[in-house]
Tab-separated table of C-alpha atoms in Angstrom:
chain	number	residue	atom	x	y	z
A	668	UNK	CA	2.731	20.988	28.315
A	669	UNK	CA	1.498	17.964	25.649
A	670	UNK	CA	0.254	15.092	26.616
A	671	UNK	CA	2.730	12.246	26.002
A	672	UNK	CA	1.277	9.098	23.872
A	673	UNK	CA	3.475	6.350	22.739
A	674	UNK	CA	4.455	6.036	19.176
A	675	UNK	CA	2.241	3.052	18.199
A	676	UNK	CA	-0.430	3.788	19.843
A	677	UNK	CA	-0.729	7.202	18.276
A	678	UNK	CA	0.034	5.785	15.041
A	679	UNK	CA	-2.747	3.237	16.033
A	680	UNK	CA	-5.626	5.658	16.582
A	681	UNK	CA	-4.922	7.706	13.420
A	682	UNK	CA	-6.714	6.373	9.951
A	683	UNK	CA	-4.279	4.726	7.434
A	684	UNK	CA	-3.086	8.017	5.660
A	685	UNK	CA	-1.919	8.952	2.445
A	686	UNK	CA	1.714	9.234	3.703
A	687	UNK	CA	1.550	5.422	5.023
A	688	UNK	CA	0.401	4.550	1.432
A	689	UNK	CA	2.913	6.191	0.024
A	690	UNK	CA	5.652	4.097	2.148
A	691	UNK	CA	4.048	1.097	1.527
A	692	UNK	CA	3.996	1.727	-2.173
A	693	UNK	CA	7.782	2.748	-2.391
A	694	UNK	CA	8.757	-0.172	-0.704
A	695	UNK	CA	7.182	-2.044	-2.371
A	696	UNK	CA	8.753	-0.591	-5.511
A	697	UNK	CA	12.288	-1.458	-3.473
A	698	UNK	CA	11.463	-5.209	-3.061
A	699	UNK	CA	10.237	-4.892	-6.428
A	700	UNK	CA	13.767	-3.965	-8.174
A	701	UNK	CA	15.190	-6.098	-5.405
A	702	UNK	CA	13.719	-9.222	-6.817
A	703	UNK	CA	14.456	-7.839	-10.321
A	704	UNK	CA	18.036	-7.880	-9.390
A	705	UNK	CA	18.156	-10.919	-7.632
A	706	UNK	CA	16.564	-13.176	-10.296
A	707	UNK	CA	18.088	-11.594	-13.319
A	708	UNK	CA	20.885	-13.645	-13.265
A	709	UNK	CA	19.367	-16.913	-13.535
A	710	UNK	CA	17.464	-15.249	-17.026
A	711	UNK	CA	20.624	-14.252	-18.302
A	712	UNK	CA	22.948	-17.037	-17.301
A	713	UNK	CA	22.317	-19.243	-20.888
A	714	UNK	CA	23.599	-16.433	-22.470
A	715	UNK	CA	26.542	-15.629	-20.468
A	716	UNK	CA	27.817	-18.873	-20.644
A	717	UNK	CA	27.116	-18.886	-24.671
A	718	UNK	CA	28.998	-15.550	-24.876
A	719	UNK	CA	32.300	-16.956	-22.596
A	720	UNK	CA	32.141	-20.516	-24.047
A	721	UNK	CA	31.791	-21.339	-20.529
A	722	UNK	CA	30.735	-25.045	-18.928
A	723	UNK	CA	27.466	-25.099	-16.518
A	724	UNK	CA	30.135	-25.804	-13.527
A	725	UNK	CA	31.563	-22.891	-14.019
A	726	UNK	CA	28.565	-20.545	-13.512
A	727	UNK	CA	28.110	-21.618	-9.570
A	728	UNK	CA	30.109	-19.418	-8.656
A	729	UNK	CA	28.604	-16.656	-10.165
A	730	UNK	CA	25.270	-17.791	-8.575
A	731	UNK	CA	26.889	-18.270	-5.214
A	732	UNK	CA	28.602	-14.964	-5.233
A	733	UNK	CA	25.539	-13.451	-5.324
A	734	UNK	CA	23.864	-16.040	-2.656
A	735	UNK	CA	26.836	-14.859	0.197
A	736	UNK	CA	26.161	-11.112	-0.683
A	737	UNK	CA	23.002	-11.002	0.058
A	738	UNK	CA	23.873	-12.894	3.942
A	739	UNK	CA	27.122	-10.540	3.797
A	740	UNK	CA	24.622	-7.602	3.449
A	741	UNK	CA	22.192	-8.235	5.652
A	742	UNK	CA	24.911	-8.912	8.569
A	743	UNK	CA	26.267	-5.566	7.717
A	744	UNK	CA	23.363	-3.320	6.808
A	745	UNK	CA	21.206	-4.175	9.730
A	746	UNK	CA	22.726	-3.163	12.493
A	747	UNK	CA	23.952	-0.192	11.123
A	748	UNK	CA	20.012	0.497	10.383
A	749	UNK	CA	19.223	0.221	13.726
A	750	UNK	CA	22.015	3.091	14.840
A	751	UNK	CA	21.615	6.008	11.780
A	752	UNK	CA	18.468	5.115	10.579
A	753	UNK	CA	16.329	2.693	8.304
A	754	UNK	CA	15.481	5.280	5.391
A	755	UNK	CA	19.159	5.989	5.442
A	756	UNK	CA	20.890	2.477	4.659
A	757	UNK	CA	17.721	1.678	2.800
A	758	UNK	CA	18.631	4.190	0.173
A	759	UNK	CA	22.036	3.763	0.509
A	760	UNK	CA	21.636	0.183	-0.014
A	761	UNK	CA	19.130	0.805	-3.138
A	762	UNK	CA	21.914	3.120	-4.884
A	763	UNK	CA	24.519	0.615	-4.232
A	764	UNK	CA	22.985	-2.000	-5.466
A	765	UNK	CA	21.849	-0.171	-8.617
A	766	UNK	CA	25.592	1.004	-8.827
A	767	UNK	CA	27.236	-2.440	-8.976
A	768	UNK	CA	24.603	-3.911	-11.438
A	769	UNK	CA	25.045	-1.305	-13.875
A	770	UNK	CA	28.847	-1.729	-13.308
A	771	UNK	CA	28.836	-5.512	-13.997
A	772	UNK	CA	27.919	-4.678	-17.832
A	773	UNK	CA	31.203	-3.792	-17.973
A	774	UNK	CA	32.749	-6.926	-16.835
A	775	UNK	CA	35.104	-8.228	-19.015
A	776	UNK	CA	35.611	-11.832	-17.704
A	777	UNK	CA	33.964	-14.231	-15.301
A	778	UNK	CA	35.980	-13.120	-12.492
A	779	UNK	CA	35.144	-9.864	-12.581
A	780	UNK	CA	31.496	-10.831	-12.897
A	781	UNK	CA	31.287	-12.680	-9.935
A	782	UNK	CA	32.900	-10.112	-7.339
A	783	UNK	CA	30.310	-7.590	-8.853
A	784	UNK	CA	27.548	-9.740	-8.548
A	785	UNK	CA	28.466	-9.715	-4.811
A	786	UNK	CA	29.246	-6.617	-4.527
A	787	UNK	CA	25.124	-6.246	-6.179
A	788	UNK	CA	24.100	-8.722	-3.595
A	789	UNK	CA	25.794	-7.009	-0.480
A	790	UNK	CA	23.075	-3.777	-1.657
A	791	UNK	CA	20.215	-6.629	-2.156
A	792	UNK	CA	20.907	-7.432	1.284
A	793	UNK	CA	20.868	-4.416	2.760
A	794	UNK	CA	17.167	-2.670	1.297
A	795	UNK	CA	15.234	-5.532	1.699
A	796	UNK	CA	15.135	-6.021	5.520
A	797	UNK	CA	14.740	-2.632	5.410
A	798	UNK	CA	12.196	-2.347	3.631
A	799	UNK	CA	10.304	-4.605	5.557
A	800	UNK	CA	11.579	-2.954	8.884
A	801	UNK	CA	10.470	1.111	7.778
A	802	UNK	CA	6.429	-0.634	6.749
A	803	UNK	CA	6.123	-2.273	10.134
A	804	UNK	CA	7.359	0.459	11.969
A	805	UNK	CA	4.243	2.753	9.881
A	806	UNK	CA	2.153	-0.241	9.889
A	807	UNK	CA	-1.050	0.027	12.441
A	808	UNK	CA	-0.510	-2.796	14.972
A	809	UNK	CA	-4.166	-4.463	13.608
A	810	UNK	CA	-3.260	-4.820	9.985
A	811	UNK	CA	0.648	-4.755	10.438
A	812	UNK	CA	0.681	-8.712	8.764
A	813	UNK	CA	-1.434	-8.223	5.873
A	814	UNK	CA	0.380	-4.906	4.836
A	815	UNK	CA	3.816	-6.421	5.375
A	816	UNK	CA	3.283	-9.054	3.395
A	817	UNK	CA	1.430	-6.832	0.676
A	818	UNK	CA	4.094	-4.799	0.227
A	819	UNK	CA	6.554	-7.972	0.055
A	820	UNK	CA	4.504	-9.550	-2.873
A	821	UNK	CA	6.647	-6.681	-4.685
A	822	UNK	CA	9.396	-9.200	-4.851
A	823	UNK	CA	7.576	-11.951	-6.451
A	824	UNK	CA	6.354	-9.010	-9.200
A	825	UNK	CA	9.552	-7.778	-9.934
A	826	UNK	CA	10.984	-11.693	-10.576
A	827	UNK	CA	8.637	-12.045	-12.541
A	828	UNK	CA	8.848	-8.948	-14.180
A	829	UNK	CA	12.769	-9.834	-14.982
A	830	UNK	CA	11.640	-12.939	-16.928
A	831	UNK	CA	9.326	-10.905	-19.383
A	832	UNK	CA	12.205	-7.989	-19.424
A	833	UNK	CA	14.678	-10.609	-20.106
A	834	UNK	CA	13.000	-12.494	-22.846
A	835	UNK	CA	12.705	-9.272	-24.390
A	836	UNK	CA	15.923	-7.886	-24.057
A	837	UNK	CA	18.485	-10.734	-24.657
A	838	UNK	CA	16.997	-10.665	-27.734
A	839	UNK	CA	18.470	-7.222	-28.919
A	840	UNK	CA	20.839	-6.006	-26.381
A	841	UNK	CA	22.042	-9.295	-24.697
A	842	UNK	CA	22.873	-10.333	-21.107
A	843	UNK	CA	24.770	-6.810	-20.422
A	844	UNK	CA	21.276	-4.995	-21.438
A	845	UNK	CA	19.562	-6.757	-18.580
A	846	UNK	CA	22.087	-6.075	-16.272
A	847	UNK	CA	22.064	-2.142	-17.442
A	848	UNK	CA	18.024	-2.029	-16.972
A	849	UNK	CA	18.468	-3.944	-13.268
A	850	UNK	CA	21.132	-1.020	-12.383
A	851	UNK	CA	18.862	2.096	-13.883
A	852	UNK	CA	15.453	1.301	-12.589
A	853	UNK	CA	16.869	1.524	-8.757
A	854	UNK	CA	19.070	4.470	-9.550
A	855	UNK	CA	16.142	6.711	-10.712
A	856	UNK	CA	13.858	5.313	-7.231
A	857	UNK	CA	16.588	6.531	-5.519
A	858	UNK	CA	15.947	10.637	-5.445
A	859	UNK	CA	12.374	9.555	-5.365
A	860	UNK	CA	13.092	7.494	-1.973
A	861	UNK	CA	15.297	10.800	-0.838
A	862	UNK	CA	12.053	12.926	-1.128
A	863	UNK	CA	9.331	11.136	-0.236
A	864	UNK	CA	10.303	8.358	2.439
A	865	UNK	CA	10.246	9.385	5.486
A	866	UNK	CA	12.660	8.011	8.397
A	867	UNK	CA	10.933	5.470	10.657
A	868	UNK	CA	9.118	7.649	13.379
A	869	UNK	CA	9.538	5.840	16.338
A	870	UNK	CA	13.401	5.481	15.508
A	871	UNK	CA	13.583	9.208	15.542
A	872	UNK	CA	11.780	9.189	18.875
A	873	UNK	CA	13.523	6.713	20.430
A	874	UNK	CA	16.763	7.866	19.386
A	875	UNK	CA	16.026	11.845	20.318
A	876	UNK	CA	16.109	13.011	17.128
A	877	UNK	CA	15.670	16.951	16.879
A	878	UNK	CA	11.943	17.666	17.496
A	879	UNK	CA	11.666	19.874	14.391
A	880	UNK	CA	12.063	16.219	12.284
A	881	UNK	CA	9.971	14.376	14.626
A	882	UNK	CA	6.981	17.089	13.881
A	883	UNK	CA	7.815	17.495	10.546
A	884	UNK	CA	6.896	13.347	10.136
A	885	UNK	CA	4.235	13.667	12.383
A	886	UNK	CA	2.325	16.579	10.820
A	887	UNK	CA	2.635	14.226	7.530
A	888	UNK	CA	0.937	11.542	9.221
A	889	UNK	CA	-2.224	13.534	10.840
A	890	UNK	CA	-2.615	16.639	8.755
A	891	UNK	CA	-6.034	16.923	9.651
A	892	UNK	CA	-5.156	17.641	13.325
A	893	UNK	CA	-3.928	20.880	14.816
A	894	UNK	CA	-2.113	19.902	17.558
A	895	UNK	CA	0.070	16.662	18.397
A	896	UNK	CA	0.912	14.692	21.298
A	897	UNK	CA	4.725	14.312	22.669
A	898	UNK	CA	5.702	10.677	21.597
A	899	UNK	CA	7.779	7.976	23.940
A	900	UNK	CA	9.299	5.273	23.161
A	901	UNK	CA	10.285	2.830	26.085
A	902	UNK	CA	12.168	0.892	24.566
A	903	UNK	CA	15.926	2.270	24.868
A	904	UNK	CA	18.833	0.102	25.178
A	905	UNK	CA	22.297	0.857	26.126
A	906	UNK	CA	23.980	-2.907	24.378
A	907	UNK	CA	24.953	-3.495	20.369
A	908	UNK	CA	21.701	-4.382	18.469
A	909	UNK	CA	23.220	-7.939	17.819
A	910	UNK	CA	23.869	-8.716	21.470
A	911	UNK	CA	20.380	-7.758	21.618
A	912	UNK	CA	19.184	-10.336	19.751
A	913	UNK	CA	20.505	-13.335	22.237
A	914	UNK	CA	19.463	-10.744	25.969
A	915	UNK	CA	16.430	-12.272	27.558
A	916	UNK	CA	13.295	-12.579	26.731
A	917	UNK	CA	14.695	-12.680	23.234
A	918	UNK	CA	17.105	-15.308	22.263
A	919	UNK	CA	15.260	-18.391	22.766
A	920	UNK	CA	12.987	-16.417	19.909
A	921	UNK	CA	15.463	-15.410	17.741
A	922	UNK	CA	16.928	-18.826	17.360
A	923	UNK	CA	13.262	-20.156	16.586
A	924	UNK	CA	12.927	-17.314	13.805
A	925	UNK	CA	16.214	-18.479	12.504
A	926	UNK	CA	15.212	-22.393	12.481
A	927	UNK	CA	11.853	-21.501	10.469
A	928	UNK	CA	14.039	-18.943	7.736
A	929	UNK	CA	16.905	-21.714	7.276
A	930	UNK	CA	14.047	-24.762	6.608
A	931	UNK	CA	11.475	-22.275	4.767
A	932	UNK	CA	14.098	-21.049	2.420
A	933	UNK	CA	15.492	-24.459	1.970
A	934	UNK	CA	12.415	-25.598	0.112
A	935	UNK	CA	11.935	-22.893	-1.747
A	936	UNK	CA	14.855	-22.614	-3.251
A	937	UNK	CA	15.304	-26.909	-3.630
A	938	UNK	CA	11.955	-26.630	-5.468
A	939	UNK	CA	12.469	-23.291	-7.548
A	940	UNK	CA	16.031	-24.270	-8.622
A	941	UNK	CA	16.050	-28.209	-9.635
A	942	UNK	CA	11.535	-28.306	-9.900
A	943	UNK	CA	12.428	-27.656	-13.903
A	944	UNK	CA	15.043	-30.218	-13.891
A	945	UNK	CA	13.486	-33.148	-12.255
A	946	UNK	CA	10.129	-32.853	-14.420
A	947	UNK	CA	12.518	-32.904	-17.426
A	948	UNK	CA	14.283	-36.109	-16.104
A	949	UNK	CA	10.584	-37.699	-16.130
A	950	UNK	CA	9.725	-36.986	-19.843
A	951	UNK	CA	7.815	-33.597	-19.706
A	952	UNK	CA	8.939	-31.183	-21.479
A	953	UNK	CA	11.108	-27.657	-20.716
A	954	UNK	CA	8.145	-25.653	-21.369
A	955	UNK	CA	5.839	-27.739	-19.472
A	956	UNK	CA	7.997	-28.042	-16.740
A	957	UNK	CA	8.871	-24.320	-16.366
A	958	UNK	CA	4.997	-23.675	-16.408
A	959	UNK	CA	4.271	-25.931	-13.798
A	960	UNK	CA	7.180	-24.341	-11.753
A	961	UNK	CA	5.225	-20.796	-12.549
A	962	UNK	CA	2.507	-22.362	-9.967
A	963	UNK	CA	4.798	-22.238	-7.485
A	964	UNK	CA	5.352	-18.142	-7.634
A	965	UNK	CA	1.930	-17.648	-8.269
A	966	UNK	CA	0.694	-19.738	-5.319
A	967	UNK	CA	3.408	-17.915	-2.543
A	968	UNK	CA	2.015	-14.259	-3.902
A	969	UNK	CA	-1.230	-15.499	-4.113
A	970	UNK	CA	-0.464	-16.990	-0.008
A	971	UNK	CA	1.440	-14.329	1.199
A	972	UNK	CA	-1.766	-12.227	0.635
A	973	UNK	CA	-4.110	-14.352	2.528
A	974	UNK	CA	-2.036	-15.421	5.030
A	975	UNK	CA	-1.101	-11.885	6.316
A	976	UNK	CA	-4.651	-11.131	6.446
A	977	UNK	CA	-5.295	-14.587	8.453
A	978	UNK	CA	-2.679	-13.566	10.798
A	979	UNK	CA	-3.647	-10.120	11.755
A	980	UNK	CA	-7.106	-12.174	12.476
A	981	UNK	CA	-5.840	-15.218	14.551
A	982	UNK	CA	-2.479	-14.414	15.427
A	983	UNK	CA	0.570	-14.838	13.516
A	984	UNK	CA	2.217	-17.675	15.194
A	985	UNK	CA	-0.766	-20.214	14.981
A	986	UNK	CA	-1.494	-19.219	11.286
A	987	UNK	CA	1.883	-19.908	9.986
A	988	UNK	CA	2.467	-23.132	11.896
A	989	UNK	CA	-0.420	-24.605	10.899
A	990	UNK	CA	-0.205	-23.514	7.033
A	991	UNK	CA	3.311	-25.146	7.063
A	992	UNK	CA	1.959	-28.262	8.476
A	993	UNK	CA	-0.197	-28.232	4.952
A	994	UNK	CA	2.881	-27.225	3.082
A	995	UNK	CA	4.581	-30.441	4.066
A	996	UNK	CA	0.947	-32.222	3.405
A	997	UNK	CA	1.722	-30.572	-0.217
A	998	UNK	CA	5.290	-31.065	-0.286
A	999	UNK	CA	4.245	-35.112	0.165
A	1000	UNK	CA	1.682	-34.829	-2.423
A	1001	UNK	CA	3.805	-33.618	-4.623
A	1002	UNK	CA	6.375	-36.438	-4.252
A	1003	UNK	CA	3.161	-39.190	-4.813
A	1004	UNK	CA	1.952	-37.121	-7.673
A	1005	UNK	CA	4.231	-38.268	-10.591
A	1006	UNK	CA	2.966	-38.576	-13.823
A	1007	UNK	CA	-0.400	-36.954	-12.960
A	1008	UNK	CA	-0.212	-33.363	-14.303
A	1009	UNK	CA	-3.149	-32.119	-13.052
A	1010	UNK	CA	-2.333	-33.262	-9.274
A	1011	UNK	CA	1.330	-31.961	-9.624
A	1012	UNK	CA	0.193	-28.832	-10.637
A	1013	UNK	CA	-2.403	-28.755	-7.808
A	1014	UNK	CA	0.589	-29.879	-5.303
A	1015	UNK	CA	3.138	-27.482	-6.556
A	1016	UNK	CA	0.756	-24.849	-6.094
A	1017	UNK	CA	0.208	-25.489	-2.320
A	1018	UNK	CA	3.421	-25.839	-1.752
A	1019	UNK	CA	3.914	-22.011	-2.967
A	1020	UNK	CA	0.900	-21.056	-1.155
A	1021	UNK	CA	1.882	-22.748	2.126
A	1022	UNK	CA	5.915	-22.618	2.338
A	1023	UNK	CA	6.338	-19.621	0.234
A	1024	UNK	CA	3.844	-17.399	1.366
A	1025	UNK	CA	4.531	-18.119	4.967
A	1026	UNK	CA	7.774	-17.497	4.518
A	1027	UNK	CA	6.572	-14.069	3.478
A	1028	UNK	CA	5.052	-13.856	6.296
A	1029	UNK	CA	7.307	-14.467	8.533
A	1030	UNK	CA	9.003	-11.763	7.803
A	1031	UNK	CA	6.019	-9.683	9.108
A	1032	UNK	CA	6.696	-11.674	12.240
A	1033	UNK	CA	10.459	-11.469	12.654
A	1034	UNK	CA	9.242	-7.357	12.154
A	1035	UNK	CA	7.006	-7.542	15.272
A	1036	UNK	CA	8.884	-9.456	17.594
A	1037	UNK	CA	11.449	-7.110	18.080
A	1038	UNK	CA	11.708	-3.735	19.645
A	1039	UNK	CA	12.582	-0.746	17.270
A	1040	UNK	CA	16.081	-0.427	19.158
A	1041	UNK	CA	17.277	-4.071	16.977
A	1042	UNK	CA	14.344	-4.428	15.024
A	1043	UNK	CA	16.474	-4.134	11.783
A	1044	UNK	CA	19.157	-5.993	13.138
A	1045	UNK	CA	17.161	-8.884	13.470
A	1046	UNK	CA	14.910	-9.039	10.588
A	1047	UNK	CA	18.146	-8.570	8.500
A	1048	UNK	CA	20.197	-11.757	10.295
A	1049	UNK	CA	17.177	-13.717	10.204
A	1050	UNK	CA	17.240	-13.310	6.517
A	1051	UNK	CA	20.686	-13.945	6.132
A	1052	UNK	CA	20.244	-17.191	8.143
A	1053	UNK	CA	17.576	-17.706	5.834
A	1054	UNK	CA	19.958	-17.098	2.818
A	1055	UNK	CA	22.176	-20.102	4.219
A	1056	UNK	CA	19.254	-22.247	3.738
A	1057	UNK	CA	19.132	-20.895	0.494
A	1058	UNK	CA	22.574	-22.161	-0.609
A	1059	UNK	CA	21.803	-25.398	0.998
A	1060	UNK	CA	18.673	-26.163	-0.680
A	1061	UNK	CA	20.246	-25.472	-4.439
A	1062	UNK	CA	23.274	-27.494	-3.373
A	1063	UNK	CA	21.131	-30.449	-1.897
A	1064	UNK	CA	19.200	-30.497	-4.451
A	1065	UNK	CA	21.999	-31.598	-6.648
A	1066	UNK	CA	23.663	-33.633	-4.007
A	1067	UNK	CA	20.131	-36.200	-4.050
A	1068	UNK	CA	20.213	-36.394	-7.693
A	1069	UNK	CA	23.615	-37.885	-7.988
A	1070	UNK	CA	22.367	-40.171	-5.405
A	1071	UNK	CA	19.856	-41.499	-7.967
A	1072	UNK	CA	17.241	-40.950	-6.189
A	1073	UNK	CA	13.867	-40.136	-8.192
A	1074	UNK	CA	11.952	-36.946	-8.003
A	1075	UNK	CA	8.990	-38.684	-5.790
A	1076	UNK	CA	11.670	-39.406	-3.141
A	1077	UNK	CA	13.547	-35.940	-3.424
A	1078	UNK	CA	9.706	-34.042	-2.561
A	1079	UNK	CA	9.071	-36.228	-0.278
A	1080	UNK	CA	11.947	-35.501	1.853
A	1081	UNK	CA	11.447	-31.533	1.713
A	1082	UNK	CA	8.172	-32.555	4.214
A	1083	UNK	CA	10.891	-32.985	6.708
A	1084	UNK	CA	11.823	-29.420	7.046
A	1085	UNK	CA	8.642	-27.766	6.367
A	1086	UNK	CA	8.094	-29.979	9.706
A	1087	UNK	CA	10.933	-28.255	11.796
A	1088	UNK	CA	9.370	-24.805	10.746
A	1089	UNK	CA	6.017	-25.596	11.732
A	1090	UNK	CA	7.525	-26.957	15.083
A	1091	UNK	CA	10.101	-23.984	15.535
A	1092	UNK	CA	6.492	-21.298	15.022
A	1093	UNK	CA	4.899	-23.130	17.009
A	1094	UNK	CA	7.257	-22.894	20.028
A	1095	UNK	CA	7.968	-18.777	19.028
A	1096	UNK	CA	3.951	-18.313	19.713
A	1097	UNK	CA	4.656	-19.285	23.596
A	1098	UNK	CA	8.112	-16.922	23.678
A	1099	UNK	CA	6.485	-14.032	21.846
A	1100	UNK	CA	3.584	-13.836	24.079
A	1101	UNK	CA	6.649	-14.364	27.315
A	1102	UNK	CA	8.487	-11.042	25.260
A	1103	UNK	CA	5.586	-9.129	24.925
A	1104	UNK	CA	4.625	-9.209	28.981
A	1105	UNK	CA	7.537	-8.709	29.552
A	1106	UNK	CA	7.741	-5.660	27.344
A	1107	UNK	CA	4.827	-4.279	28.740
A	1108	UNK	CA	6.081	-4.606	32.018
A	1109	UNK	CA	8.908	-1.991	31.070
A	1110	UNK	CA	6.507	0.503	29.059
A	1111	UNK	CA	4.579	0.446	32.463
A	1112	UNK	CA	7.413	1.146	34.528
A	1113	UNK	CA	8.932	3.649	32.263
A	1114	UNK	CA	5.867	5.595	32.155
A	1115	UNK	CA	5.039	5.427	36.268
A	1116	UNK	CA	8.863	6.992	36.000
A	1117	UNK	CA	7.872	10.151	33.670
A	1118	UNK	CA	5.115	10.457	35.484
C-alpha cells in the first residue's frame, strides 16, 4: 500500500520541473493573446469609425460590449471550471474566443460588430482566470506569487504587442486584418494547449479522477522517481462553487477581494483610458502624451514582477497594502505634477508600478485564498467584479471632465480608491490567516479519519 501525501505538499518537495515550465509558459502565451484581443480594439477603433463614417459616441458601445463580456464570461466560465476541469474551459474558452474574433472581420455593420465583440469577450473572460487558476494550482506554495504574476506580465506583452501589430497592419490590410491576426494566433495555441497542458492535478484528485490520469500527470511532474505517493485532497465540498464563495470562513474574504478588484481596476482603467486626453487638454502633444501613458504599462509589468517576488518573501497581504498606500502617494503626485514633465512621468510610472502591478498581484492572491473545490469560481467573479470597476472608471472619467474639473483635481481624486484597496488588503491579511486555520483544522481531521 503507498503512502498517502497531499497534493501540495508533494508538489512542494519536488524541484520546479520542466513540465511546470512548460504550463507557466503556455499560459502565459494565453494571457498573452488574451491581452492581444482585449486591446485590439482600442488600436483599430480610428479606423473603424473612418471606414463607417461613424461619430466617437457611437463607438461606446462597441467598447462596452466587449467590457460586459468579459464579466459575462467570467460569471459563466468559472464555475463551470471548477466542476469539468480548468484545462478544459481554458481551451474551450481560448478557441472561442479566437472563433468570434476571426468572425467579427466579417461584420458588415456596427451592430453586428458589437454582439461579436461580446461574444470575443465572453471567451476573454473565460481563459484568463483560468489561466491564472491551472499556474497556482502547479505553482510551489514558496514561489506561488512571483510565478503568478510572471506568467500574468503575458498580458501587458501581448497589449503591447497589438499596438506594434496594429500600426503595422492597418496600414495594408485595415481594421479587419487585425481582427483576423487576434482570431488566428489563439486558434493555432489551441492543439498546442490540447497536447501539452495538463489538467490541474489536485482537481483530478480531488474530484476522483481515474488513477491512470492522475499517474499519467504525476509521472510528468517527477520523472526522475520510480515510485509515487497516493495523493489527498481534503478539501471536498458537497455546495455550488458560488455558494462557496459567501460559506464561512470565506465570505467576509471574498467581499474584501472584490472591494480591492472594483477600486484597483477603477484607476487603471480612469488613467489608461482619458491619461492621453487630459495631457492633450493641457498643451502637450498626442505623441507626448501617449508616451508618457507608455510609463504606466511599463511600470505595472515592471511591478507585477517585483511585487510577486516581495510577496512570496513577506506575505502577500502586507506587501500589496502597503504598495497601494504608495500608489495613492503617486496617484497625488501625479495630480500636483502639472506642467513638470519629468515629475509626471516619474508619477505616472509609480502609479503603474504600485496600482497596476498589485493588481496583478492580487490575482495571485484571490488564487491562494481559495480551496481548489471554487478556486476558479472565485478568481473568475473577482475579476468580473473587477471588470465593473473597469466600466466605471472609463465612464467617470468622462463624467469629471464635463464637470470642468482640471486634470490635477481628476488624479487627485483616484487617491481615494487606491485608499479603499489598501484598507480592504489590509483587513483580507487577518481573514486569510482565520481561513487558513481553519483549513488546516479540516486537513487534520480528514487525515486522523483515513488513518
Amino acid at each position: 500500500m503507498r503512502a498517502s501525501l497531499d497534493v501540495q505538499h508533494f508538489i512542494d518537495a519536488l524541484p520546479f520541473s520542466r513540465l511546470q515550465r512548460g504550463i507557466l509558459w503556455l499560459c502565459f502565451l494565453v494571457v498573452a493573446v488574451d491581452g492581444f484581443d482585449t486591446a485590439a480594439i482600442g488600436f483599430i477603433a480610428p479606423a473603424i469609425r473612418e471606414e463607417w463614417h461613424l461619430t466617437a459616441a457611437a463607438l461606446a458601445p462597441l467598447f462596452g460590449a466587449g467590457l460586459f463580456g468579459l464579466m459575462a464570461g467570467a460569471l459563466l466560465f468559472g464555475p463551470l471550471a471548477d466542476r469539468v476541469g480548468r484545462k478544459t474551459i481554458l481551451v474551450l474558452s481560448v478557441a472561442f474566443f479566437g472563433l468570434a474574433s476571426l468572425a467579427s472581420t466579417a461584420a458588415p455593420d456596427l451592430t453586428w460588430l458589437i454582439v461579436l465583440r461580446f461574444l470575443t469577450g465572453l471567451g476573454l473572460g473565460g481563459a484568463m482566470p483560468n489561466a491564472i487558476t491551472l499556474t497556482s494550482e502547479y505553482c510551489p506554495g514558496a514561489r506561488r506569487s512571483s510565478l503568478v504574476t510572471l506568467m500574468f506580465c503575458g498580458f501587458t506583452v501581448g497589449s503591447a504587442l497589438g499596438g506594434l501589430a496594429s500600426a503595422q497592419i492597418l496600414a495594408s490590410f485595415g481594421w479587419r486584418g487585425v481582427l483576423f491576426l487576434g482570431g488566428v494566433l489563439p486558434l493555432l495555441l489551441v492543439p498546442v494547449l490540447l497536447r501539452s497542458l495538463p489538467e490541474s492535478l489536485r482537481f483530478l484528485v480531488l474530484k476522483r479522477r481515474p488513477q491512470a490520469a492522475i499517474d499519467a500527470v504525476v509521472a510528468r511532474l517527477a520523472p526522475a522517481q520510480s515510485s509515487h505517493p497516493e495523493l489527498t485532497a481534503h478539501e471536498a465540498s458537497d455546495q455550488a462553487p458560488v455558494r462557496e464563495l459567501f460559506r464561512a470562513p470565506f465570505a467576509v474574504g471574498t467581499v474584501l477581494l472584490w472591494v480591492s478588484f472594483f477600486m484597483s481596476l477603477l484607476i487603471i482603467y480612469l488613467i489608461s483610458s482619458w491619461l492621453p486626453t487630459l495631457l492633450h487638454n493641457t498643451g502637450a502633444s498626442l505623441s507626448r502624451a501617449s508616451w508618457v501613458t507608455a510609463t504606466f504599462q511599463i511600470g505595472g509589468t515592471l511591478g507585477a514582477i517585483l511585487l510577486g517576488r516581495l510577496m512570496d518573501r513577506f506575505g502577500a497581504c502586507r506587501t500589496l497594502a502597503v504598495t497601494y498606500v504608495i500608489g495613492a502617494v503617486f496617484v497625488t503626485l501625479c495630480g500636483a505634477s502639472a506642467g513638470q514633465l519629468w515629475l509626471l512621468v516619474l508619477a505616472v510610472f509609480g502609479v503603474g508600478f504600485c496600482v497596476s502591478g498589485s493588481q496583478v498581484g492580487a490575482n495571485a492572491l484571490a488564487a491562494a485564498f481559495y480551496p481548489t473545490s471554487n478556486r476558479a469560481t472565485g478568481v473568475s467573479y473577482a475579476n468580473a467584479v473587477g471588470r465593473c470597476g473597469s466600466v466605471v472608471g472609463s465612464l467617470s472619467g468622462g463624467w469629471l471632465m464635463a464637470m470642468q474639473l482640471d486634470m490635477g483635481v481628476i488624479l487627485s481624486l483616484l487617491a481615494v480608491p487606491a485608499l479603499i484597496a489598501a484598507v480592504a488588503i489590509g483587513s483580507l491579511g487577518r481573514v486569510k490567516s482565520r481561513v487558513e486555520a481553519h483549513e488546516a483544522v479540516k486537513v487534520n481531521a480528514a487525515g486522523s479519519l483515513a488513518s
